[in-house]
CSV table of C-alpha atoms in Angstrom, one decimal:
chain,number,residue,atom,x,y,z
A,1,MET,CA,-42.0,-100.7,-38.3
A,2,THR,CA,-42.2,-104.6,-37.6
A,3,PRO,CA,-39.4,-106.7,-37.3
A,4,MET,CA,-39.7,-108.3,-40.9
A,5,GLU,CA,-39.6,-104.4,-42.2
A,6,LYS,CA,-36.5,-103.4,-40.1
A,7,ALA,CA,-34.7,-106.8,-41.3
A,8,GLY,CA,-36.0,-106.8,-45.0
A,9,TRP,CA,-38.5,-108.8,-46.7
A,10,THR,CA,-38.1,-112.4,-47.1
A,11,PRO,CA,-40.6,-115.3,-48.0
A,12,LEU,CA,-39.7,-117.5,-45.0
A,13,PRO,CA,-41.4,-116.9,-41.5
A,14,HIS,CA,-39.5,-114.7,-39.2
A,15,SER,CA,-38.3,-116.5,-35.9
A,16,ASP,CA,-40.7,-114.3,-33.6
A,17,GLU,CA,-43.5,-115.7,-35.7
A,18,ASP,CA,-42.6,-119.1,-35.3
A,19,LEU,CA,-42.1,-118.5,-31.8
A,20,GLU,CA,-45.7,-117.5,-31.5
A,21,ARG,CA,-47.0,-120.3,-33.3
A,22,SER,CA,-45.0,-122.6,-31.3
A,23,LYS,CA,-47.0,-121.5,-28.0
A,24,SER,CA,-50.3,-122.3,-29.6
A,25,VAL,CA,-49.5,-126.1,-30.3
A,26,PRO,CA,-51.9,-128.8,-28.8
A,27,ASP,CA,-50.6,-129.9,-25.2
A,28,THR,CA,-49.3,-133.3,-25.5
A,29,PRO,CA,-46.7,-135.6,-24.0
A,30,GLN,CA,-44.5,-134.8,-27.1
A,31,THR,CA,-44.9,-130.9,-27.2
A,32,ARG,CA,-44.2,-130.7,-23.4
A,33,ALA,CA,-40.7,-132.5,-24.1
A,34,GLU,CA,-37.7,-130.3,-23.4
A,35,THR,CA,-36.6,-131.7,-27.0
A,36,TYR,CA,-39.5,-130.2,-28.5
A,37,ARG,CA,-38.5,-126.4,-27.6
A,38,LEU,CA,-37.1,-124.3,-30.5
A,39,ALA,CA,-33.3,-124.3,-29.6
A,40,TRP,CA,-32.9,-120.6,-29.0
A,41,ASN,CA,-35.8,-120.4,-27.0
A,42,ASP,CA,-34.9,-123.2,-24.4
A,43,PRO,CA,-33.2,-121.8,-21.6
A,44,ASP,CA,-31.9,-125.3,-20.3
A,45,PHE,CA,-30.1,-125.9,-23.6
A,46,MET,CA,-29.0,-122.0,-23.7
A,47,THR,CA,-26.9,-122.5,-20.7
A,48,ARG,CA,-25.2,-125.8,-21.2
A,49,ARG,CA,-21.6,-125.4,-21.2
A,50,GLU,CA,-21.3,-126.5,-24.6
A,51,LEU,CA,-23.0,-123.4,-25.5
A,52,ARG,CA,-20.6,-121.1,-23.9
A,53,ALA,CA,-18.9,-119.9,-27.4
A,54,VAL,CA,-22.7,-118.8,-28.2
A,55,ARG,CA,-23.4,-116.9,-25.0
A,56,LEU,CA,-20.3,-115.1,-25.4
A,57,GLN,CA,-21.2,-113.9,-28.9
A,58,LEU,CA,-24.7,-113.3,-27.8
A,59,GLU,CA,-23.6,-110.9,-24.7
A,60,LEU,CA,-21.3,-109.0,-27.2
A,61,LEU,CA,-24.1,-108.5,-29.9
A,62,LYS,CA,-27.0,-107.7,-27.7
A,63,PRO,CA,-25.4,-104.2,-26.4
A,64,GLU,CA,-23.6,-103.4,-29.4
A,65,MET,CA,-26.7,-104.0,-31.7
A,66,ILE,CA,-28.9,-101.5,-29.3
A,67,LEU,CA,-26.0,-99.0,-28.6
A,68,ALA,CA,-25.5,-98.8,-32.7
A,69,GLU,CA,-29.5,-98.6,-33.2
A,70,ARG,CA,-29.5,-95.6,-30.4
A,71,GLY,CA,-26.6,-93.9,-32.6
A,72,ILE,CA,-24.1,-93.8,-29.9
A,73,ARG,CA,-20.7,-93.6,-31.3
A,74,SER,CA,-18.5,-92.6,-28.1
A,75,THR,CA,-18.4,-92.9,-24.3
A,76,VAL,CA,-16.7,-91.4,-21.3
A,77,ILE,CA,-16.1,-94.3,-18.6
A,78,LEU,CA,-16.5,-93.6,-14.9
A,79,PHE,CA,-14.8,-96.5,-12.9
A,80,GLY,CA,-15.0,-96.3,-9.3
A,81,GLY,CA,-16.1,-97.9,-5.8
A,82,ALA,CA,-19.3,-99.3,-5.2
A,83,ARG,CA,-18.9,-98.5,-1.5
A,84,LEU,CA,-18.6,-94.7,-1.5
A,85,PRO,CA,-21.7,-93.0,0.0
A,86,GLU,CA,-22.9,-90.0,-1.3
A,87,PRO,CA,-22.0,-86.8,0.9
A,88,GLY,CA,-23.9,-87.2,4.1
A,89,GLY,CA,-25.1,-90.7,3.3
A,90,GLU,CA,-24.1,-93.9,5.3
A,91,ALA,CA,-21.0,-95.5,4.8
A,92,TRP,CA,-23.3,-98.8,4.4
A,93,ALA,CA,-20.1,-100.9,3.7
A,94,ALA,CA,-17.9,-99.9,6.4
A,95,LYS,CA,-16.6,-102.9,8.8
A,96,ASN,CA,-15.2,-100.8,11.2
A,97,GLU,CA,-14.8,-96.8,12.7
A,98,THR,CA,-11.8,-96.5,10.3
A,99,GLN,CA,-13.4,-97.4,7.3
A,100,LYS,CA,-16.3,-95.4,8.0
A,101,LYS,CA,-14.1,-92.5,8.8
A,102,ASN,CA,-12.5,-93.0,5.4
A,103,LEU,CA,-15.6,-94.0,3.4
A,104,GLU,CA,-17.5,-91.0,4.5
A,105,ALA,CA,-14.3,-88.5,3.7
A,106,ASN,CA,-14.1,-90.1,0.4
A,107,SER,CA,-17.8,-89.2,-0.4
A,108,LYS,CA,-16.6,-86.0,-1.7
A,109,TYR,CA,-15.4,-88.1,-5.0
A,110,TYR,CA,-19.4,-89.1,-5.3
A,111,GLU,CA,-20.2,-85.4,-5.8
A,112,GLU,CA,-17.0,-85.1,-8.3
A,113,ALA,CA,-18.3,-87.9,-10.3
A,114,ARG,CA,-21.9,-86.4,-10.3
A,115,LYS,CA,-20.2,-83.2,-11.5
A,116,PHE,CA,-18.1,-84.5,-14.0
A,117,ALA,CA,-20.8,-86.5,-15.7
A,118,ARG,CA,-23.0,-83.5,-15.7
A,119,LEU,CA,-20.3,-81.7,-17.9
A,120,CYS,CA,-19.8,-84.7,-20.1
A,121,SER,CA,-23.6,-84.9,-20.8
A,122,ARG,CA,-23.7,-81.1,-21.8
A,123,GLN,CA,-21.2,-81.8,-24.3
A,124,SER,CA,-22.9,-85.0,-25.3
A,125,ALA,CA,-26.0,-82.9,-25.8
A,126,THR,CA,-24.2,-81.3,-28.7
A,127,SER,CA,-24.4,-84.3,-30.7
A,128,TYR,CA,-27.9,-85.4,-29.9
A,129,TYR,CA,-26.1,-87.7,-27.2
A,130,ARG,CA,-24.4,-89.8,-29.8
A,131,GLU,CA,-20.9,-88.7,-28.4
A,132,TYR,CA,-19.2,-88.5,-24.9
A,133,VAL,CA,-22.1,-90.6,-23.6
A,134,VAL,CA,-21.5,-91.8,-19.9
A,135,VAL,CA,-21.3,-95.5,-19.3
A,136,THR,CA,-20.7,-96.8,-15.7
A,137,GLY,CA,-21.0,-100.4,-14.2
A,138,GLY,CA,-24.4,-99.4,-13.3
A,139,GLY,CA,-24.3,-100.3,-9.6
A,140,PRO,CA,-24.1,-98.0,-6.3
A,141,GLY,CA,-21.3,-95.5,-5.4
A,142,VAL,CA,-19.4,-94.0,-7.9
A,143,MET,CA,-21.3,-95.8,-10.4
A,144,GLU,CA,-24.7,-94.3,-9.2
A,145,ALA,CA,-23.1,-90.6,-9.1
A,146,GLY,CA,-22.0,-91.0,-12.7
A,147,ASN,CA,-25.5,-92.1,-13.9
A,148,ARG,CA,-27.1,-89.5,-11.7
A,149,GLY,CA,-24.9,-86.8,-12.9
A,150,ALA,CA,-26.1,-87.5,-16.6
A,151,ASP,CA,-29.8,-87.7,-15.3
A,152,ASP,CA,-29.4,-84.0,-13.3
A,153,VAL,CA,-29.1,-82.7,-16.9
A,154,GLY,CA,-31.5,-84.7,-18.8
A,155,ALA,CA,-29.0,-86.8,-20.7
A,156,PRO,CA,-29.1,-90.6,-21.2
A,157,SER,CA,-26.5,-92.7,-19.9
A,158,ILE,CA,-25.7,-96.4,-19.8
A,159,GLY,CA,-25.3,-99.1,-17.2
A,160,LEU,CA,-23.4,-102.4,-17.4
A,161,ASN,CA,-24.2,-104.5,-14.6
A,162,ILE,CA,-22.9,-108.0,-14.0
A,163,VAL,CA,-24.5,-110.9,-12.1
A,164,LEU,CA,-23.1,-111.2,-8.8
A,165,PRO,CA,-23.7,-113.8,-5.9
A,166,HIS,CA,-25.3,-111.0,-3.6
A,167,GLU,CA,-28.4,-109.4,-4.4
A,168,GLN,CA,-28.2,-106.3,-6.4
A,169,ALA,CA,-30.1,-104.2,-8.9
A,170,PRO,CA,-29.0,-101.4,-11.2
A,171,ASN,CA,-29.2,-98.0,-9.6
A,172,ALA,CA,-32.3,-95.8,-10.2
A,173,TYR,CA,-30.5,-93.2,-12.4
A,174,VAL,CA,-29.4,-95.8,-15.7
A,175,THR,CA,-31.6,-95.0,-18.7
A,176,PRO,CA,-33.8,-97.8,-18.8
A,177,GLU,CA,-33.5,-99.1,-22.3
A,178,LEU,CA,-29.6,-98.4,-21.9
A,179,CYS,CA,-29.4,-100.9,-18.8
A,180,PHE,CA,-27.8,-104.0,-19.7
A,181,ASN,CA,-26.9,-107.1,-17.9
A,182,PHE,CA,-23.8,-109.5,-18.0
A,183,HIS,CA,-22.6,-113.1,-17.3
A,184,TYR,CA,-19.2,-112.7,-18.7
A,185,PHE,CA,-16.8,-110.0,-16.8
A,186,ALA,CA,-14.7,-110.1,-20.0
A,187,ILE,CA,-17.4,-109.2,-22.4
A,188,ARG,CA,-18.5,-106.6,-20.3
A,189,LYS,CA,-15.1,-104.9,-19.9
A,190,MET,CA,-15.0,-104.9,-23.9
A,191,HIS,CA,-18.0,-102.9,-23.8
A,192,PHE,CA,-16.7,-100.3,-21.6
A,193,VAL,CA,-13.6,-99.5,-23.7
A,194,MET,CA,-15.3,-100.1,-27.1
A,195,ARG,CA,-16.3,-96.6,-27.4
A,196,ALA,CA,-14.5,-94.9,-25.1
A,197,LYS,CA,-13.0,-91.6,-25.6
A,198,ALA,CA,-12.0,-91.0,-21.9
A,199,VAL,CA,-11.7,-93.1,-18.8
A,200,ALA,CA,-12.2,-91.4,-15.4
A,201,VAL,CA,-11.2,-93.6,-12.6
A,202,PHE,CA,-12.5,-92.6,-9.1
A,203,PRO,CA,-11.3,-94.4,-5.5
A,204,GLY,CA,-12.3,-98.0,-5.6
A,205,GLY,CA,-11.1,-101.5,-4.5
A,206,PHE,CA,-10.5,-104.7,-6.5
A,207,GLY,CA,-13.0,-104.1,-9.2
A,208,THR,CA,-11.8,-100.7,-10.0
A,209,MET,CA,-8.0,-101.7,-9.9
A,210,ASP,CA,-9.1,-104.5,-12.4
A,211,GLU,CA,-10.7,-102.0,-14.9
A,212,PHE,CA,-8.0,-99.2,-14.6
A,213,PHE,CA,-5.1,-101.9,-15.2
A,214,GLU,CA,-6.3,-103.5,-17.8
A,215,THR,CA,-7.1,-100.3,-19.6
A,216,LEU,CA,-3.4,-99.2,-18.9
A,217,THR,CA,-2.4,-102.6,-20.5
A,218,LEU,CA,-4.3,-101.9,-23.7
A,219,ILE,CA,-3.0,-98.4,-24.1
A,220,GLN,CA,0.5,-99.3,-23.1
A,221,THR,CA,0.6,-102.5,-25.7
A,222,GLY,CA,-1.0,-100.3,-28.5
A,223,ARG,CA,-3.9,-102.5,-28.5
A,224,MET,CA,-6.1,-99.3,-27.6
A,225,GLU,CA,-5.9,-95.8,-28.9
A,226,ARG,CA,-4.4,-93.2,-26.4
A,227,VAL,CA,-7.4,-91.6,-24.6
A,228,PRO,CA,-7.3,-89.6,-21.5
A,229,VAL,CA,-7.1,-91.9,-18.4
A,230,ILE,CA,-7.7,-89.6,-15.5
A,231,LEU,CA,-7.4,-90.5,-11.8
A,232,PHE,CA,-9.7,-88.6,-9.0
A,233,GLY,CA,-7.9,-88.0,-6.0
A,234,LYS,CA,-3.9,-87.8,-6.4
A,235,ALA,CA,-3.2,-88.4,-2.4
A,236,PHE,CA,-5.5,-91.6,-2.9
A,237,TRP,CA,-3.8,-92.9,-5.8
A,238,GLN,CA,-0.4,-92.1,-4.7
A,239,ARG,CA,-0.7,-94.4,-1.8
A,240,ALA,CA,-3.0,-97.1,-3.7
A,241,ILE,CA,0.0,-97.6,-6.6
A,242,ASP,CA,3.3,-96.7,-7.2
A,243,LEU,CA,3.7,-96.4,-11.0
A,244,ASP,CA,7.4,-94.6,-10.3
A,245,PHE,CA,8.6,-97.6,-8.2
A,246,LEU,CA,7.6,-100.0,-11.3
A,247,ALA,CA,9.6,-97.8,-13.6
A,248,GLU,CA,12.4,-97.8,-11.4
A,249,GLN,CA,12.2,-101.6,-11.2
A,250,GLY,CA,12.3,-101.7,-14.7
A,251,THR,CA,9.0,-103.4,-15.3
A,252,ILE,CA,7.3,-100.8,-16.9
A,253,SER,CA,9.1,-98.3,-19.6
A,254,PRO,CA,10.1,-94.8,-18.2
A,255,GLY,CA,7.3,-92.5,-19.2
A,256,ASP,CA,4.6,-95.1,-19.2
A,257,GLN,CA,3.3,-93.3,-16.1
A,258,ASP,CA,2.6,-90.2,-18.6
A,259,ILE,CA,-0.5,-92.3,-19.8
A,260,ILE,CA,-2.2,-91.0,-16.5
A,261,ASP,CA,-3.2,-87.8,-15.4
A,262,PHE,CA,-4.2,-86.8,-11.6
A,263,VAL,CA,-6.8,-84.6,-10.8
A,264,ASP,CA,-9.0,-83.7,-7.8
A,265,THR,CA,-12.1,-81.9,-9.6
A,266,ALA,CA,-14.5,-82.3,-12.3
A,267,ASP,CA,-13.5,-78.9,-13.6
A,268,GLU,CA,-9.8,-80.1,-14.1
A,269,ALA,CA,-10.8,-83.5,-15.6
A,270,TRP,CA,-13.2,-82.1,-18.3
A,271,ASP,CA,-10.4,-79.3,-19.2
A,272,ILE,CA,-7.9,-82.4,-19.7
A,273,ILE,CA,-10.9,-84.0,-22.4
A,274,ARG,CA,-11.6,-80.7,-23.9
A,275,ARG,CA,-7.8,-80.1,-24.6
A,276,PHE,CA,-7.2,-83.3,-25.8
A,277,TYR,CA,-10.1,-83.2,-28.2
A,278,LYS,CA,-9.7,-79.5,-28.8
A,279,LEU,CA,-13.4,-79.0,-27.8
A,280,GLY,CA,-14.9,-75.8,-27.4
A,281,GLU,CA,-15.2,-73.8,-24.0
């Protein structure tokens, strides 16, 4: 089916047809001028600061359209540290011996993330991969483990990458046609939660904390439906955050801590999701 057929018949030329026609015009000083480019095919124009609102809209729209065309209705998010190695792997991000020891010890969460993604993906298969599709930030560490776990069982998974100052590329396990790249963190975070039926958070740093607390805020304020929010690694998180202290101080309400469940294994996490949504064994 051609783009014209997908969009419906029109007697007017489609934009992709005019794009091709514009490439075959005679080479003259006028046609070489930047002003002659079609506006939406002009990178210099599209990246002007005045076009920020348009770019925000496009970053929201492109993944939304592709995921909808794929029939993906719900996801399970895996947040977690990019620096965690797989068991037996090199702790490449360690800056000293203490960090090396701790990163290697926390590599167990890479394996749990991979197992958890397999469990989610087996459930996803029962809906022809329309529900409970694994989504990660598309990078290394826990993100890689999530996409890898889906790949282990032949399931698709989503990767939402972000342009960063240092060189980085999507991990090798993201389904290529479900691999997206973002300029705006805010739009990327919207795509994480827009279809989320569960949020699994593994040990991580500032980025993981940001994503985790934004999700908590959305649920606490009623801007997002209550879904399972599962922290892997009770010992890690009880030192990293102290929600009981916040409740004692009155900065959150008593009971806000109950938005979260703590687990140590993939099986425990999947059991929480299974019971929450009354899924079969």
